[in-house]
Coordinates of C-alpha atoms in Angstrom, one line a residue:
Chain A
N1 CA 6.3 -0.4 26.2
A2 CA 4.5 -3.6 25.3
G3 CA 4.3 -2.6 21.6
V4 CA 1.6 -4.6 19.8
T5 CA -0.1 -7.4 21.8
Q6 CA -2.5 -10.0 20.4
T7 CA -4.7 -12.5 22.3
P8 CA -5.2 -15.3 22.1
K9 CA -2.0 -16.9 20.7
F10 CA -3.8 -20.1 19.7
Q11 CA -7.5 -20.8 19.1
V12 CA -9.5 -23.8 17.8
L13 CA -13.1 -23.1 16.8
K14 CA -15.9 -25.2 15.3
T15 CA -17.5 -24.2 12.1
G16 CA -20.2 -21.6 12.8
Q17 CA -18.8 -20.3 16.1
S18 CA -17.9 -16.7 16.5
M19 CA -15.0 -15.1 18.3
T20 CA -13.0 -11.9 18.6
L21 CA -9.3 -11.6 18.1
Q22 CA -7.9 -8.9 20.3
C23 CA -5.2 -6.4 19.3
A24 CA -3.8 -3.6 21.5
Q25 CA -1.0 -1.1 21.1
D26 CA 0.6 1.4 23.5
M27 CA 2.5 3.5 20.9
N28 CA -0.4 6.0 20.1
H29 CA -0.2 5.0 16.4
E30 CA -3.1 6.1 14.3
Y31 CA -2.8 3.4 11.6
M32 CA -3.6 -0.2 12.5
S33 CA -4.2 -3.2 10.3
W34 CA -5.2 -6.9 10.4
Y35 CA -3.5 -9.4 8.0
R36 CA -3.9 -13.1 7.5
Q37 CA -1.0 -15.3 6.4
D38 CA -1.6 -18.5 4.5
P39 CA 1.0 -20.9 3.0
G40 CA 1.6 -20.0 -0.6
M41 CA -0.5 -16.8 -0.4
G42 CA 1.7 -14.5 1.7
L43 CA 0.2 -11.8 3.9
R44 CA -3.1 -10.3 2.9
L45 CA -4.8 -7.3 4.3
I46 CA -8.2 -7.9 5.9
H47 CA -9.2 -4.6 7.4
Y48 CA -7.4 -1.4 8.4
S49 CA -8.0 1.8 10.3
V50 CA -6.5 5.2 10.0
G51 CA -7.8 6.4 13.4
A52 CA -10.4 5.9 16.0
G53 CA -13.8 5.6 14.5
I54 CA -12.5 5.1 10.9
T55 CA -12.1 1.6 9.3
D56 CA -12.0 0.3 5.8
Q57 CA -11.8 -3.0 4.0
G58 CA -8.7 -4.6 2.7
E59 CA -8.2 -7.3 0.1
V60 CA -10.0 -10.2 2.0
P61 CA -12.7 -8.6 4.3
N62 CA -15.5 -11.2 3.9
G63 CA -16.4 -12.9 7.1
Y64 CA -14.7 -10.4 9.3
N65 CA -15.8 -7.3 11.1
V66 CA -13.7 -4.6 12.8
S67 CA -14.3 -1.5 14.9
R68 CA -12.0 1.1 16.3
S69 CA -13.5 2.9 19.3
T70 CA -10.1 3.9 20.8
T71 CA -6.6 4.5 19.4
E72 CA -5.3 1.6 21.4
D73 CA -7.6 -1.3 20.5
F74 CA -8.5 -2.8 17.1
P75 CA -10.5 -6.1 17.6
L76 CA -11.2 -8.5 14.7
R77 CA -14.5 -10.4 14.9
L78 CA -15.2 -13.6 13.1
L79 CA -19.0 -13.7 12.8
S80 CA -19.5 -17.4 11.8
A81 CA -16.2 -19.2 11.5
A82 CA -15.5 -21.3 8.4
P83 CA -12.6 -23.8 7.7
S84 CA -11.3 -21.3 5.1
Q85 CA -10.5 -18.9 7.9
T86 CA -7.9 -21.3 9.3
S87 CA -4.8 -19.1 9.2
V88 CA -2.3 -17.1 11.2
Y89 CA -3.6 -13.6 12.0
F90 CA -1.3 -10.6 12.5
C91 CA -2.2 -7.2 13.8
A92 CA 0.2 -4.3 12.9
T93 CA 0.6 -0.6 13.5
Q94 CA 2.4 2.0 11.4
G95 CA 4.9 4.2 13.1
Y96 CA 6.8 7.0 11.6
N97 CA 9.4 4.8 9.9
E98 CA 8.3 1.2 10.3
Q99 CA 5.5 -1.2 10.8
F100 CA 5.2 -3.0 14.2
F101 CA 3.6 -6.4 14.2
G102 CA 2.0 -8.3 16.9
P103 CA 3.1 -11.9 17.7
G104 CA 0.2 -13.4 15.8
T105 CA -2.8 -15.6 16.5
R106 CA -2.9 -19.1 15.1
L107 CA -6.6 -20.0 14.4
T108 CA -7.9 -23.4 13.4
V109 CA -11.5 -23.9 12.3
L110 CA -12.7 -27.4 12.3
Chain B
K1 CA -4.3 -3.3 -7.1
N2 CA -0.6 -3.3 -6.8
E3 CA 1.2 -6.5 -7.8
V4 CA 4.4 -7.3 -5.9
E5 CA 6.8 -9.8 -7.2
Q6 CA 9.9 -11.0 -5.3
S7 CA 12.8 -13.0 -6.7
P8 CA 14.2 -15.4 -6.0
Q9 CA 11.6 -17.4 -4.1
N10 CA 14.2 -19.5 -2.5
L11 CA 17.9 -18.7 -1.9
T12 CA 20.6 -20.8 -0.4
A13 CA 24.0 -19.3 0.4
Q14 CA 27.2 -20.1 2.2
E15 CA 28.2 -18.1 5.2
G16 CA 30.0 -15.0 4.2
E17 CA 28.4 -14.6 0.8
F18 CA 26.8 -11.4 -0.5
I19 CA 23.1 -11.8 -1.0
T20 CA 20.6 -9.8 -3.1
I21 CA 16.8 -10.2 -3.0
N22 CA 14.7 -8.3 -5.5
C23 CA 11.2 -6.7 -5.4
S24 CA 9.2 -5.3 -8.3
Y25 CA 5.8 -3.6 -8.1
S26 CA 3.4 -2.5 -10.7
V27 CA 1.8 0.8 -9.4
G28 CA 3.3 3.9 -7.9
I29 CA 3.7 3.8 -4.2
S30 CA 4.3 6.1 -1.2
A31 CA 6.6 3.7 0.6
L32 CA 8.2 0.2 0.4
H33 CA 8.9 -2.0 3.4
W34 CA 11.3 -4.9 3.9
L35 CA 10.3 -7.3 6.6
Q36 CA 11.9 -10.4 8.2
Q37 CA 10.1 -13.4 9.5
H38 CA 12.0 -16.1 11.3
P39 CA 10.7 -19.7 11.8
G40 CA 8.3 -19.4 14.7
G41 CA 6.5 -16.6 13.0
G42 CA 7.4 -13.2 14.4
I43 CA 7.6 -10.4 11.8
V44 CA 10.1 -7.6 12.2
S45 CA 10.4 -4.4 10.1
L46 CA 13.9 -4.0 8.6
F47 CA 13.4 -0.9 6.4
M48 CA 10.8 1.5 5.2
L49 CA 11.9 3.6 2.3
S50 CA 10.5 5.9 -0.4
S51 CA 13.6 6.9 -2.2
G52 CA 17.3 6.2 -2.4
K53 CA 19.1 3.9 -0.1
K54 CA 19.2 2.9 3.6
K55 CA 21.8 0.9 5.6
H56 CA 21.6 -0.8 8.9
G57 CA 24.5 -2.9 9.9
R58 CA 25.0 -5.6 7.2
L59 CA 21.7 -4.8 5.6
I60 CA 21.3 -2.4 2.7
A61 CA 18.0 -1.5 1.0
T62 CA 17.7 0.5 -2.2
I63 CA 14.7 1.6 -4.3
N64 CA 14.4 3.0 -7.8
I65 CA 11.0 4.7 -8.0
Q66 CA 11.2 5.2 -11.8
E67 CA 11.8 1.5 -12.4
K68 CA 9.4 0.4 -9.6
H69 CA 12.1 -1.9 -8.2
S70 CA 13.8 -2.4 -4.8
S71 CA 16.7 -4.6 -3.6
L72 CA 17.7 -5.9 -0.2
H73 CA 21.3 -6.7 0.2
I74 CA 23.0 -8.7 3.0
T75 CA 26.7 -8.4 3.2
A76 CA 28.8 -11.2 4.9
S77 CA 25.8 -13.4 5.4
H78 CA 25.5 -15.5 8.5
P79 CA 23.4 -18.5 9.4
R80 CA 21.3 -16.3 11.8
D81 CA 20.2 -14.4 8.6
S82 CA 18.2 -17.5 7.6
A83 CA 14.6 -16.3 7.5
V84 CA 11.8 -15.3 5.1
Y85 CA 12.3 -11.8 3.7
I86 CA 9.1 -10.0 2.6
C87 CA 8.7 -6.9 0.5
A88 CA 5.5 -4.8 1.0
V89 CA 4.3 -1.7 -0.7
G90 CA 2.0 1.0 0.4
G91 CA -0.1 3.4 -1.5
T92 CA -1.6 6.6 -0.3
S93 CA -2.7 5.1 3.0
Y94 CA 0.1 4.1 5.3
G95 CA -1.8 1.2 6.8
K96 CA -2.8 -0.5 3.5
L97 CA 0.0 -2.7 2.4
T98 CA 0.3 -5.2 -0.4
F99 CA 2.9 -8.0 0.1
G100 CA 5.1 -10.1 -2.0
Q101 CA 5.2 -13.8 -1.5
G102 CA 8.5 -13.7 0.4
T103 CA 12.0 -15.1 -0.2
I104 CA 13.1 -18.0 1.9
L105 CA 16.8 -17.5 2.7
T106 CA 19.0 -20.3 4.1
V107 CA 22.6 -19.6 5.0
H108 CA 24.8 -22.6 5.6
P109 CA 27.8 -22.4 7.9

């Protein structure tokens, strides 16, 4: 099993550009989440999903969109990148007894 | 919104010492997670617990639901335990976690 995979690992964008961060899992978990991690702020929830077709906002959803058309995939879209979105992004799934995190995407917005 | 406080923020220990990291939260929860993040970024789940105590190797996690408090203990610490330890709490939805700021642990040989 690959677990939780994220692409790309690194990305540099210019202000105003859009992009999609990909997240995929092969564990058939219903719950998936997107977090951002910033120095001094810890991890913060952006959006989460409790199953295909169902998503909800977390603590810091502005500037991000998500969709969940399948159990496996949970992409995060940046509509118009801003320097404040420079961060490390983690996707995670919730198993029976633990959370599984992807390796992260380091995003820089210039 | 649940507030999650960890202490200490930084912890330095000598190899072999017993280590305790504390986590307090403000609102009732369905589960509490302890996570480990090594330099380089990967996050690994250590424990998920909703009551009592769990043990895995040299790691022990306890939770007191009434006092809204959890502790992570490391026995016989080792330099490879050096990492950031993060407490996270979940409410009614499993996927919706609130995180503490993390505790930076450094264990010297």
